[in-house]
Amino acid sequence: MTARLPSLNGLRAFEAAARHLSFTVAASELNVTQTAISHQIRRLEEELGIRLFVRKNRALALTPEARDYLPGIRAAFNDLRHATERLLRKENDHVLTISTLASLAAKWLLPRLSAFQEAHPGIDVRITTSTSLVDFQRDDVDAAIRYGRGQWPGVRADWLTADQLFPVCSPALLTGPRPLRRPEDLANHVLLHTSAAASDDWRLWLTAAGLPANLSTQPGLTFDLTLMTVQAAIDGIGVAIGRTSYVEADIAKGRLVVPFKITLPANAGFYLVSPEARADSPKLSAFRQWLTASVQGNAGIS
């Protein structure tokens, strides 16, 4: 005779409460009230005819029967989760979600994507932008383009490209009322800044050019996105520090120029990062091969 299965809600409540040894934490995880957890546990105990929890000095503890029961229940829920993940992954085999910074997406990745779609029309590429690091366990993302030194635990990091730092401006500033001919001429122009990660770029370049680093603190304009900083330079509002990945397309089309020959190598670069367990999926492998080939074919700042 086959035993009747107890309530699934009760089993979920039991597994969460046993894992945390707390009804309160289990309730928060399952997005229900503590009272609901208590009722579900009590109902499960009635169905099984076995006591599962005891309280000892305000602490929650498992009974010996519950300790024997828990590994099988936990394994069953893990099997359900993995089966669901496999099902959803199979249905989404044609969808490739890439996370990156908004400015990098607009100035570097999007101009390249049409070539990938032509080569792989069966893959539906979706771009999501964020300034936070991707949590591959939580976020529905296949890969991310991340800036750094490639040393992130638990992920595969494939090198894409390094950046150089150098001033860029509209061609109009080279011959305007205050011609921009030498690095010293920057004192007569508005310096454009990007906050956060790139906030130190001007100081580094000015030091390398032999100019006072405090020139970077003169009144200027600061934007929270590199995309906006680059657009302000294109519009002739001032001079920006360019990073290769963000300005190479505008330089190639003549919207920006590099007024000086001094460039500064950045101490990190961009990587395509993906969880090791899914790094070799067909859709991600196709994207990785195409992107690395695309980057190698477009090296340089001119």
Short mmCIF file of C-alpha atoms in Angstrom, two decimals:
data_model
loop_
_atom_site.label_atom_id
_atom_site.label_comp_id
_atom_site.label_asym_id
_atom_site.label_seq_id
_atom_site.Cartn_x
_atom_site.Cartn_y
_atom_site.Cartn_z
CA MET A 1 0.00 0.00 0.00
CA THR A 2 1.38 3.41 -1.03
CA ALA A 3 1.62 6.00 1.75
CA ARG A 4 -0.36 9.19 1.16
CA LEU A 5 1.93 12.18 0.66
CA PRO A 6 1.58 14.95 3.24
CA SER A 7 0.82 18.57 2.36
CA LEU A 8 3.41 20.16 0.05
CA ASN A 9 3.03 23.49 1.88
CA GLY A 10 3.71 21.73 5.15
CA LEU A 11 6.82 20.07 3.76
CA ARG A 12 8.10 23.42 2.40
CA ALA A 13 7.54 25.02 5.80
CA PHE A 14 9.29 22.12 7.54
CA GLU A 15 12.32 22.20 5.20
CA ALA A 16 12.77 25.98 5.58
CA ALA A 17 12.23 26.01 9.34
CA ALA A 18 14.57 23.03 9.82
CA ARG A 19 17.26 24.66 7.69
CA HIS A 20 17.13 27.93 9.66
CA LEU A 21 15.92 26.50 12.99
CA SER A 22 13.61 29.47 13.07
CA PHE A 23 9.93 29.90 12.19
CA THR A 24 10.50 33.63 11.77
CA VAL A 25 13.29 33.29 9.20
CA ALA A 26 11.38 30.54 7.38
CA ALA A 27 8.32 32.80 7.19
CA SER A 28 10.43 35.60 5.69
CA GLU A 29 11.96 33.27 3.11
CA LEU A 30 8.59 31.86 2.04
CA ASN A 31 6.90 35.28 2.19
CA VAL A 32 4.23 34.23 4.68
CA THR A 33 3.54 35.05 8.33
CA GLN A 34 5.13 33.26 11.25
CA THR A 35 1.64 32.15 12.27
CA ALA A 36 1.18 30.50 8.88
CA ILE A 37 4.42 28.57 9.32
CA SER A 38 3.33 27.42 12.76
CA HIS A 39 -0.04 26.24 11.43
CA GLN A 40 1.56 24.41 8.50
CA ILE A 41 4.06 22.65 10.76
CA ARG A 42 1.33 21.67 13.23
CA ARG A 43 -0.85 20.31 10.40
CA LEU A 44 2.13 18.35 9.03
CA GLU A 45 2.84 16.87 12.47
CA GLU A 46 -0.83 15.83 12.71
CA GLU A 47 -0.72 14.22 9.26
CA LEU A 48 2.44 12.30 10.11
CA GLY A 49 1.53 11.58 13.70
CA ILE A 50 5.08 12.63 14.65
CA ARG A 51 6.44 15.64 16.50
CA LEU A 52 9.06 17.47 14.43
CA PHE A 53 10.23 20.41 16.57
CA VAL A 54 10.86 21.07 20.24
CA ARG A 55 11.75 24.32 22.00
CA LYS A 56 14.76 24.40 24.30
CA ASN A 57 15.50 27.62 26.17
CA ARG A 58 13.80 29.73 23.48
CA ALA A 59 15.77 27.88 20.76
CA LEU A 60 14.16 25.64 18.16
CA ALA A 61 15.49 22.09 17.78
CA LEU A 62 14.64 19.08 15.63
CA THR A 63 13.38 15.87 17.15
CA PRO A 64 15.35 12.70 16.29
CA GLU A 65 12.58 11.70 13.87
CA ALA A 66 12.78 15.08 12.12
CA ARG A 67 16.56 14.80 11.76
CA ASP A 68 16.08 11.47 9.99
CA TYR A 69 13.27 12.89 7.83
CA LEU A 70 14.99 16.12 6.77
CA PRO A 71 17.69 14.81 4.33
CA GLY A 72 15.11 13.09 2.15
CA ILE A 73 12.80 16.11 2.10
CA ARG A 74 15.69 18.45 1.32
CA ALA A 75 16.87 16.17 -1.51
CA ALA A 76 13.33 16.04 -2.92
CA PHE A 77 13.04 19.84 -3.02
CA ASN A 78 16.49 20.12 -4.61
CA ASP A 79 15.40 17.63 -7.27
CA LEU A 80 12.28 19.72 -7.92
CA ARG A 81 14.34 22.89 -8.23
CA HIS A 82 16.85 21.29 -10.60
CA ALA A 83 14.12 19.73 -12.74
CA THR A 84 12.41 23.10 -13.04
CA GLU A 85 15.68 24.82 -13.91
CA ARG A 86 16.34 22.24 -16.65
CA LEU A 87 12.83 22.67 -18.01
CA LEU A 88 13.03 26.46 -18.13
CA ARG A 89 16.56 26.39 -19.51
CA LYS A 90 15.45 24.09 -22.32
CA GLU A 91 12.55 26.38 -23.21
CA ASN A 92 14.90 29.39 -23.16
CA ASP A 93 17.78 27.83 -25.09
CA HIS A 94 17.32 30.45 -27.80
CA VAL A 95 17.31 33.41 -25.35
CA LEU A 96 20.69 34.91 -24.40
CA THR A 97 20.67 37.56 -21.66
CA ILE A 98 23.78 39.73 -21.28
CA SER A 99 24.31 42.24 -18.47
CA THR A 100 26.62 45.23 -18.79
CA LEU A 101 26.95 48.92 -17.99
CA ALA A 102 24.54 51.25 -19.78
CA SER A 103 27.28 53.37 -21.34
CA LEU A 104 29.29 50.36 -22.48
CA ALA A 105 26.18 48.86 -24.02
CA ALA A 106 25.32 52.04 -25.92
CA LYS A 107 28.81 53.02 -27.09
CA TRP A 108 30.54 49.66 -27.55
CA LEU A 109 28.27 46.60 -27.56
CA LEU A 110 25.12 47.69 -29.41
CA PRO A 111 26.94 48.89 -32.55
CA ARG A 112 28.35 45.36 -32.91
CA LEU A 113 25.22 43.34 -32.20
CA SER A 114 23.64 43.48 -35.64
CA ALA A 115 26.54 41.40 -36.96
CA PHE A 116 25.89 38.74 -34.31
CA GLN A 117 22.18 38.62 -35.12
CA GLU A 118 22.96 38.19 -38.81
CA ALA A 119 25.32 35.31 -38.02
CA HIS A 120 23.00 33.70 -35.43
CA PRO A 121 19.37 34.58 -36.28
CA GLY A 122 18.06 31.81 -34.01
CA ILE A 123 19.44 33.41 -30.82
CA ASP A 124 17.31 36.08 -29.15
CA VAL A 125 19.76 38.50 -27.48
CA ARG A 126 18.51 40.52 -24.54
CA ILE A 127 20.64 43.28 -23.00
CA THR A 128 20.14 44.36 -19.39
CA THR A 129 22.12 47.16 -17.75
CA SER A 130 23.21 47.56 -14.16
CA THR A 131 26.00 49.12 -12.13
CA SER A 132 25.92 46.19 -9.69
CA LEU A 133 27.75 42.89 -10.07
CA VAL A 134 25.53 40.14 -11.42
CA ASP A 135 24.46 37.43 -8.99
CA PHE A 136 24.23 34.43 -11.32
CA GLN A 137 22.44 32.41 -8.63
CA ARG A 138 19.66 34.97 -8.38
CA ASP A 139 19.55 36.97 -11.62
CA ASP A 140 18.21 35.55 -14.88
CA VAL A 141 21.42 36.38 -16.75
CA ASP A 142 23.62 34.15 -18.91
CA ALA A 143 26.75 36.32 -18.92
CA ALA A 144 28.01 39.77 -18.00
CA ILE A 145 30.63 42.11 -19.40
CA ARG A 146 32.59 43.12 -16.33
CA TYR A 147 35.51 45.51 -15.81
CA GLY A 148 38.41 44.45 -13.62
CA ARG A 149 41.38 42.09 -13.48
CA GLY A 150 39.49 38.87 -14.18
CA GLN A 151 39.87 37.41 -10.71
CA TRP A 152 36.33 36.54 -9.62
CA PRO A 153 35.69 33.23 -7.83
CA GLY A 154 33.20 30.74 -9.22
CA VAL A 155 32.94 32.18 -12.73
CA ARG A 156 34.68 31.84 -16.06
CA ALA A 157 36.24 35.13 -17.18
CA ASP A 158 37.22 35.52 -20.85
CA TRP A 159 39.42 38.47 -21.76
CA LEU A 160 37.90 40.94 -24.21
CA THR A 161 39.83 44.19 -24.35
CA ALA A 162 41.87 46.72 -22.40
CA ASP A 163 41.28 50.45 -22.39
CA GLN A 164 43.58 53.39 -22.80
CA LEU A 165 42.88 56.79 -21.23
CA PHE A 166 43.24 59.98 -23.30
CA PRO A 167 41.44 63.31 -23.74
CA VAL A 168 38.84 63.61 -26.49
CA CYS A 169 36.93 66.59 -27.78
CA SER A 170 34.90 67.92 -30.68
CA PRO A 171 36.99 68.84 -33.76
CA ALA A 172 35.62 72.37 -33.35
CA LEU A 173 37.70 72.93 -30.19
CA LEU A 174 40.96 72.51 -32.12
CA THR A 175 40.40 75.71 -34.08
CA GLY A 176 37.97 77.62 -31.86
CA PRO A 177 38.55 80.96 -30.12
CA ARG A 178 40.77 79.14 -27.59
CA PRO A 179 42.53 76.55 -29.77
CA LEU A 180 43.35 73.29 -28.07
CA ARG A 181 46.89 72.54 -29.26
CA ARG A 182 48.96 71.64 -26.20
CA PRO A 183 48.03 69.90 -22.93
CA GLU A 184 48.59 73.23 -21.15
CA ASP A 185 45.64 74.65 -23.13
CA LEU A 186 43.28 72.49 -21.07
CA ALA A 187 43.39 75.22 -18.42
CA ASN A 188 41.24 77.31 -20.80
CA HIS A 189 38.58 74.65 -21.34
CA VAL A 190 35.80 72.98 -19.40
CA LEU A 191 36.81 69.52 -18.21
CA LEU A 192 34.09 66.87 -18.38
CA HIS A 193 34.01 64.21 -15.68
CA THR A 194 32.20 60.97 -15.00
CA SER A 195 31.45 60.20 -11.37
CA ALA A 196 32.06 56.94 -9.50
CA ALA A 197 34.44 54.46 -11.21
CA ALA A 198 36.02 56.93 -13.64
CA SER A 199 36.31 59.83 -11.20
CA ASP A 200 40.13 59.59 -11.03
CA ASP A 201 40.84 59.40 -14.77
CA TRP A 202 41.62 63.09 -15.29
CA ARG A 203 44.04 63.24 -12.36
CA LEU A 204 45.92 60.17 -13.62
CA TRP A 205 46.24 61.52 -17.15
CA LEU A 206 47.26 65.04 -16.07
CA THR A 207 49.99 63.58 -13.86
CA ALA A 208 51.27 61.46 -16.75
CA ALA A 209 51.29 64.56 -18.98
CA GLY A 210 53.37 66.50 -16.45
CA LEU A 211 50.56 68.92 -15.58
CA PRO A 212 49.32 69.87 -12.10
CA ALA A 213 46.90 67.22 -10.89
CA ASN A 214 44.74 69.91 -9.26
CA LEU A 215 43.80 71.08 -12.75
CA SER A 216 41.22 68.27 -12.59
CA THR A 217 39.47 70.08 -9.72
CA GLN A 218 38.83 73.30 -11.63
CA PRO A 219 35.14 74.06 -12.25
CA GLY A 220 33.70 71.69 -14.86
CA LEU A 221 30.81 69.36 -15.47
CA THR A 222 30.24 65.92 -13.95
CA PHE A 223 27.84 63.26 -15.22
CA ASP A 224 26.81 59.95 -13.70
CA LEU A 225 27.03 58.06 -17.00
CA THR A 226 30.00 57.92 -19.38
CA LEU A 227 27.48 58.01 -22.21
CA MET A 228 26.48 61.54 -21.17
CA THR A 229 30.08 62.66 -20.71
CA VAL A 230 30.98 61.51 -24.23
CA GLN A 231 27.92 63.20 -25.71
CA ALA A 232 28.86 66.48 -24.01
CA ALA A 233 32.31 66.25 -25.61
CA ILE A 234 30.74 65.57 -29.02
CA ASP A 235 28.56 68.66 -28.56
CA GLY A 236 31.66 70.80 -27.93
CA ILE A 237 30.79 71.60 -24.31
CA GLY A 238 34.24 70.62 -23.07
CA VAL A 239 37.01 68.03 -23.06
CA ALA A 240 36.46 64.53 -21.69
CA ILE A 241 38.77 61.72 -20.73
CA GLY A 242 38.04 58.95 -23.18
CA ARG A 243 38.32 55.24 -22.58
CA THR A 244 38.91 53.29 -25.77
CA SER A 245 35.78 51.18 -25.54
CA TYR A 246 33.52 54.18 -25.10
CA VAL A 247 34.89 56.53 -27.76
CA GLU A 248 36.41 54.43 -30.56
CA ALA A 249 33.26 54.53 -32.71
CA ASP A 250 32.89 58.31 -32.36
CA ILE A 251 36.56 58.82 -33.22
CA ALA A 252 36.22 56.62 -36.30
CA LYS A 253 33.22 58.68 -37.49
CA GLY A 254 34.92 62.03 -36.84
CA ARG A 255 32.59 63.13 -34.07
CA LEU A 256 35.54 63.17 -31.65
CA VAL A 257 39.25 63.74 -32.04
CA VAL A 258 42.25 62.92 -29.86
CA PRO A 259 44.07 66.26 -29.45
CA PHE A 260 47.25 64.91 -27.82
CA LYS A 261 49.48 61.88 -28.33
CA ILE A 262 49.78 61.07 -24.63
CA THR A 263 47.79 57.96 -23.67
CA LEU A 264 47.67 56.16 -20.37
CA PRO A 265 47.12 52.39 -20.15
CA ALA A 266 44.39 51.38 -17.75
CA ASN A 267 45.30 48.82 -15.09
CA ALA A 268 42.38 46.51 -15.89
CA GLY A 269 40.14 45.52 -18.76
CA PHE A 270 36.79 44.09 -19.84
CA TYR A 271 35.92 40.40 -19.50
CA LEU A 272 32.97 38.28 -20.56
CA VAL A 273 31.99 36.58 -17.30
CA SER A 274 29.70 33.57 -17.03
CA PRO A 275 28.89 30.91 -14.41
CA GLU A 276 31.19 27.92 -14.86
CA ALA A 277 28.30 25.44 -14.96
CA ARG A 278 26.72 27.14 -18.01
CA ALA A 279 29.77 28.69 -19.67
CA ASP A 280 29.84 26.17 -22.53
CA SER A 281 26.18 26.28 -23.52
CA PRO A 282 25.80 26.50 -27.35
CA LYS A 283 24.26 29.99 -27.33
CA LEU A 284 26.89 31.42 -24.96
CA SER A 285 29.76 29.71 -26.78
CA ALA A 286 28.55 31.23 -30.05
CA PHE A 287 28.35 34.70 -28.47
CA ARG A 288 31.79 34.38 -26.85
CA GLN A 289 33.47 33.29 -30.11
CA TRP A 290 31.80 36.07 -32.07
CA LEU A 291 32.53 38.80 -29.50
CA THR A 292 36.20 37.95 -29.05
CA ALA A 293 36.66 37.83 -32.84
CA SER A 294 34.86 41.17 -33.18
CA VAL A 295 37.07 42.82 -30.55
CA GLN A 296 40.28 41.46 -32.10
CA GLY A 297 39.23 42.83 -35.46
CA ASN A 298 38.67 46.35 -34.07
CA ALA A 299 41.75 46.98 -31.94
CA GLY A 300 43.12 50.49 -31.51
CA ILE A 301 41.73 53.98 -30.89
CA SER A 302 41.69 55.39 -34.40
#
